Amino acid sequence: SYRALKDFKPAMKHLNTASSIYEAANGDSKQYADEIKACQLNVARTHHSRGVYYQRKGDYDSSIFEHRKAIVMRESLLGRSHLETARSHYVMGCALSDRGDFDEAMVELRRSLRTRLKYFGKDHLDVVEVIENIGTVMVAKGFDQETISEYKTVILRSLEYETEGDITC
């Protein structure tokens, strides 16, 4: 509830307290493994939300710092190919782009695109959104429309081949 109200400090306090209680309960963390993971995922979601909040305020350094925390936690808890992890890579790419770090932004957007493409296919709105943001970053870098269009086609096709290769394996 605190996270929804953008009151992040008490949100983190309560989530960390809950996680500590579960971990300390009779020393039997296996019994509470699901609860511990749920608390840790909520901590990651809070970092994500705080990163979005900072980005909207124009505090890109703080935003990127929070997104990095969310990515590390989500990758460790859910894996690199999970949609929540992809969401963190996407917003991180947007924050980096807003800060003017276009090369890093492209890396994060491609990571997000890889997962979204795998889950949704190339015509899904979430995939199209990432591709359009890649185009926006390329415009900011000074590329012409023909190069941008060609790049979008190539990156999309290369990720499709990669996914097809994964399926074949």
mmCIF file of C-alpha atoms in Angstrom:
data_model
loop_
_atom_site.group_PDB
_atom_site.id
_atom_site.type_symbol
_atom_site.label_atom_id
_atom_site.label_comp_id
_atom_site.label_asym_id
_atom_site.label_seq_id
_atom_site.Cartn_x
_atom_site.Cartn_y
_atom_site.Cartn_z
ATOM 1 C CA SER A 1 0.000 0.000 0.000
ATOM 2 C CA TYR A 2 2.826 2.373 0.807
ATOM 3 C CA ARG A 3 4.397 1.641 -2.572
ATOM 4 C CA ALA A 4 1.132 2.477 -4.333
ATOM 5 C CA LEU A 5 1.077 5.782 -2.460
ATOM 6 C CA LYS A 6 4.701 6.403 -3.519
ATOM 7 C CA ASP A 7 5.744 6.453 0.121
ATOM 8 C CA PHE A 8 8.776 4.259 -0.456
ATOM 9 C CA LYS A 9 10.622 4.546 2.843
ATOM 10 C CA PRO A 10 7.943 2.865 4.991
ATOM 11 C CA ALA A 11 7.234 0.405 2.156
ATOM 12 C CA MET A 12 10.841 -0.789 2.226
ATOM 13 C CA LYS A 13 10.888 -0.823 6.029
ATOM 14 C CA HIS A 14 7.856 -3.096 6.264
ATOM 15 C CA LEU A 15 8.938 -5.378 3.425
ATOM 16 C CA ASN A 16 12.402 -5.826 4.884
ATOM 17 C CA THR A 17 10.913 -6.462 8.336
ATOM 18 C CA ALA A 18 8.563 -9.106 6.919
ATOM 19 C CA SER A 19 11.417 -10.764 5.055
ATOM 20 C CA SER A 20 13.558 -10.800 8.215
ATOM 21 C CA ILE A 21 10.734 -12.334 10.251
ATOM 22 C CA TYR A 22 10.230 -15.127 7.730
ATOM 23 C CA GLU A 23 13.958 -15.810 7.488
ATOM 24 C CA ALA A 24 14.361 -15.883 11.279
ATOM 25 C CA ALA A 25 11.303 -18.048 11.967
ATOM 26 C CA ASN A 26 12.673 -21.082 13.782
ATOM 27 C CA GLY A 27 15.666 -21.092 11.446
ATOM 28 C CA ASP A 28 13.539 -23.004 8.939
ATOM 29 C CA SER A 29 13.719 -20.815 5.839
ATOM 30 C CA LYS A 30 12.587 -23.712 3.605
ATOM 31 C CA GLN A 31 9.195 -23.643 5.296
ATOM 32 C CA TYR A 32 8.827 -19.971 4.398
ATOM 33 C CA ALA A 33 10.623 -19.992 1.046
ATOM 34 C CA ASP A 34 7.560 -18.771 -0.903
ATOM 35 C CA GLU A 35 6.887 -15.973 1.582
ATOM 36 C CA ILE A 36 10.535 -14.892 1.552
ATOM 37 C CA LYS A 37 10.547 -14.833 -2.261
ATOM 38 C CA ALA A 38 7.286 -12.862 -2.294
ATOM 39 C CA CYS A 39 8.778 -10.279 0.088
ATOM 40 C CA GLN A 40 11.942 -10.024 -1.988
ATOM 41 C CA LEU A 41 9.899 -9.619 -5.177
ATOM 42 C CA ASN A 42 7.950 -6.834 -3.510
ATOM 43 C CA VAL A 43 11.230 -5.178 -2.552
ATOM 44 C CA ALA A 44 12.295 -5.401 -6.216
ATOM 45 C CA ARG A 45 8.926 -3.983 -7.306
ATOM 46 C CA THR A 46 9.383 -1.127 -4.857
ATOM 47 C CA HIS A 47 12.812 -0.335 -6.315
ATOM 48 C CA HIS A 48 11.218 -0.433 -9.767
ATOM 49 C CA SER A 49 8.392 1.896 -8.709
ATOM 50 C CA ARG A 50 10.817 4.265 -7.023
ATOM 51 C CA GLY A 51 12.930 4.298 -10.194
ATOM 52 C CA VAL A 52 9.904 5.239 -12.296
ATOM 53 C CA TYR A 53 8.990 7.932 -9.762
ATOM 54 C CA TYR A 54 12.488 9.457 -9.900
ATOM 55 C CA GLN A 55 12.509 9.293 -13.696
ATOM 56 C CA ARG A 56 9.236 11.220 -13.892
ATOM 57 C CA LYS A 57 10.729 13.850 -11.587
ATOM 58 C CA GLY A 58 13.781 14.139 -13.868
ATOM 59 C CA ASP A 59 16.204 12.632 -11.326
ATOM 60 C CA TYR A 60 17.745 10.178 -13.788
ATOM 61 C CA ASP A 61 20.744 9.178 -11.673
ATOM 62 C CA SER A 62 18.491 8.084 -8.789
ATOM 63 C CA SER A 63 16.135 6.420 -11.245
ATOM 64 C CA ILE A 64 18.918 4.382 -12.824
ATOM 65 C CA PHE A 65 20.271 3.439 -9.388
ATOM 66 C CA GLU A 66 16.847 2.075 -8.344
ATOM 67 C CA HIS A 67 16.341 0.246 -11.646
ATOM 68 C CA ARG A 68 19.733 -1.442 -11.301
ATOM 69 C CA LYS A 69 18.672 -2.747 -7.877
ATOM 70 C CA ALA A 70 15.386 -4.018 -9.293
ATOM 71 C CA ILE A 71 17.141 -5.743 -12.202
ATOM 72 C CA VAL A 72 19.634 -7.533 -9.951
ATOM 73 C CA MET A 73 16.872 -8.771 -7.649
ATOM 74 C CA ARG A 74 14.513 -9.779 -10.440
ATOM 75 C CA GLU A 75 17.213 -11.626 -12.367
ATOM 76 C CA SER A 76 18.218 -13.507 -9.231
ATOM 77 C CA LEU A 77 14.646 -14.374 -8.210
ATOM 78 C CA LEU A 78 12.917 -14.780 -11.580
ATOM 79 C CA GLY A 79 15.670 -15.195 -14.159
ATOM 80 C CA ARG A 80 16.839 -13.114 -17.085
ATOM 81 C CA SER A 81 13.973 -14.115 -19.371
ATOM 82 C CA HIS A 82 11.077 -13.193 -17.091
ATOM 83 C CA LEU A 83 8.650 -10.447 -18.114
ATOM 84 C CA GLU A 84 9.167 -8.516 -14.865
ATOM 85 C CA THR A 85 12.904 -8.523 -15.509
ATOM 86 C CA ALA A 86 12.234 -7.336 -19.076
ATOM 87 C CA ARG A 87 10.068 -4.528 -17.700
ATOM 88 C CA SER A 88 12.961 -3.354 -15.525
ATOM 89 C CA HIS A 89 15.333 -3.434 -18.496
ATOM 90 C CA TYR A 90 12.822 -1.411 -20.506
ATOM 91 C CA VAL A 91 12.361 1.368 -17.957
ATOM 92 C CA MET A 92 16.111 1.386 -17.317
ATOM 93 C CA GLY A 93 16.635 1.916 -21.056
ATOM 94 C CA CYS A 94 14.151 4.780 -21.023
ATOM 95 C CA ALA A 95 15.861 6.412 -18.022
ATOM 96 C CA LEU A 96 19.284 6.047 -19.643
ATOM 97 C CA SER A 97 17.938 7.558 -22.845
ATOM 98 C CA ASP A 98 16.421 10.465 -20.919
ATOM 99 C CA ARG A 99 19.820 11.026 -19.285
ATOM 100 C CA GLY A 100 21.511 10.987 -22.696
ATOM 101 C CA ASP A 101 23.310 7.637 -22.341
ATOM 102 C CA PHE A 102 22.089 6.344 -25.676
ATOM 103 C CA ASP A 103 24.477 3.401 -26.116
ATOM 104 C CA GLU A 104 23.611 1.983 -22.686
ATOM 105 C CA ALA A 105 19.936 2.659 -23.375
ATOM 106 C CA MET A 106 20.130 0.562 -26.556
ATOM 107 C CA VAL A 107 21.618 -2.360 -24.620
ATOM 108 C CA GLU A 108 18.811 -2.290 -22.053
ATOM 109 C CA LEU A 109 16.091 -1.890 -24.675
ATOM 110 C CA ARG A 110 17.447 -4.853 -26.665
ATOM 111 C CA ARG A 111 17.439 -6.978 -23.498
ATOM 112 C CA SER A 112 13.810 -6.078 -22.930
ATOM 113 C CA LEU A 113 12.943 -6.675 -26.571
ATOM 114 C CA ARG A 114 14.513 -10.159 -26.529
ATOM 115 C CA THR A 115 12.240 -11.326 -23.711
ATOM 116 C CA ARG A 116 9.088 -9.587 -24.907
ATOM 117 C CA LEU A 117 9.544 -10.971 -28.405
ATOM 118 C CA LYS A 118 9.957 -14.468 -26.987
ATOM 119 C CA TYR A 119 6.706 -14.226 -25.010
ATOM 120 C CA PHE A 120 4.511 -12.137 -27.286
ATOM 121 C CA GLY A 121 5.719 -12.288 -30.895
ATOM 122 C CA LYS A 122 6.692 -9.370 -33.095
ATOM 123 C CA ASP A 123 3.235 -7.846 -33.567
ATOM 124 C CA HIS A 124 2.339 -7.411 -29.892
ATOM 125 C CA LEU A 125 1.996 -3.843 -28.609
ATOM 126 C CA ASP A 126 4.650 -4.382 -25.913
ATOM 127 C CA VAL A 127 7.155 -5.437 -28.587
ATOM 128 C CA VAL A 128 6.200 -2.558 -30.871
ATOM 129 C CA GLU A 129 6.632 -0.138 -27.949
ATOM 130 C CA VAL A 130 10.221 -1.254 -27.360
ATOM 131 C CA ILE A 131 11.032 -1.115 -31.081
ATOM 132 C CA GLU A 132 9.645 2.423 -31.289
ATOM 133 C CA ASN A 133 11.759 3.462 -28.304
ATOM 134 C CA ILE A 134 14.829 2.008 -29.992
ATOM 135 C CA GLY A 135 13.955 4.231 -32.968
ATOM 136 C CA THR A 136 13.615 7.239 -30.661
ATOM 137 C CA VAL A 137 17.074 6.584 -29.211
ATOM 138 C CA MET A 138 18.520 6.271 -32.703
ATOM 139 C CA VAL A 139 16.934 9.584 -33.729
ATOM 140 C CA ALA A 140 18.550 11.178 -30.669
ATOM 141 C CA LYS A 141 21.886 9.698 -31.781
ATOM 142 C CA GLY A 142 21.452 11.376 -35.177
ATOM 143 C CA PHE A 143 20.627 8.431 -37.424
ATOM 144 C CA ASP A 144 18.472 8.980 -40.514
ATOM 145 C CA GLN A 145 15.083 7.280 -40.930
ATOM 146 C CA GLU A 146 16.296 4.797 -43.526
ATOM 147 C CA THR A 147 19.073 3.535 -41.240
ATOM 148 C CA ILE A 148 16.664 3.376 -38.296
ATOM 149 C CA SER A 149 14.113 1.395 -40.278
ATOM 150 C CA GLU A 150 16.788 -1.021 -41.494
ATOM 151 C CA TYR A 151 18.175 -1.432 -37.962
ATOM 152 C CA LYS A 152 14.729 -2.176 -36.522
ATOM 153 C CA THR A 153 14.177 -4.863 -39.164
ATOM 154 C CA VAL A 154 17.591 -6.424 -38.582
ATOM 155 C CA ILE A 155 17.386 -6.434 -34.772
ATOM 156 C CA LEU A 156 13.886 -7.884 -34.831
ATOM 157 C CA ARG A 157 14.822 -10.619 -37.296
ATOM 158 C CA SER A 158 18.042 -11.492 -35.465
ATOM 159 C CA LEU A 159 16.143 -11.907 -32.197
ATOM 160 C CA GLU A 160 13.537 -14.022 -33.968
ATOM 161 C CA TYR A 161 16.319 -16.285 -35.283
ATOM 162 C CA GLU A 162 17.786 -16.472 -31.796
ATOM 163 C CA THR A 163 14.419 -17.470 -30.331
ATOM 164 C CA GLU A 164 13.843 -20.025 -33.090
ATOM 165 C CA GLY A 165 17.290 -21.450 -32.332
ATOM 166 C CA ASP A 166 16.404 -21.722 -28.641
ATOM 167 C CA ILE A 167 13.195 -23.553 -29.520
ATOM 168 C CA THR A 168 15.073 -25.909 -31.858
ATOM 169 C CA CYS A 169 17.661 -26.689 -29.185
#
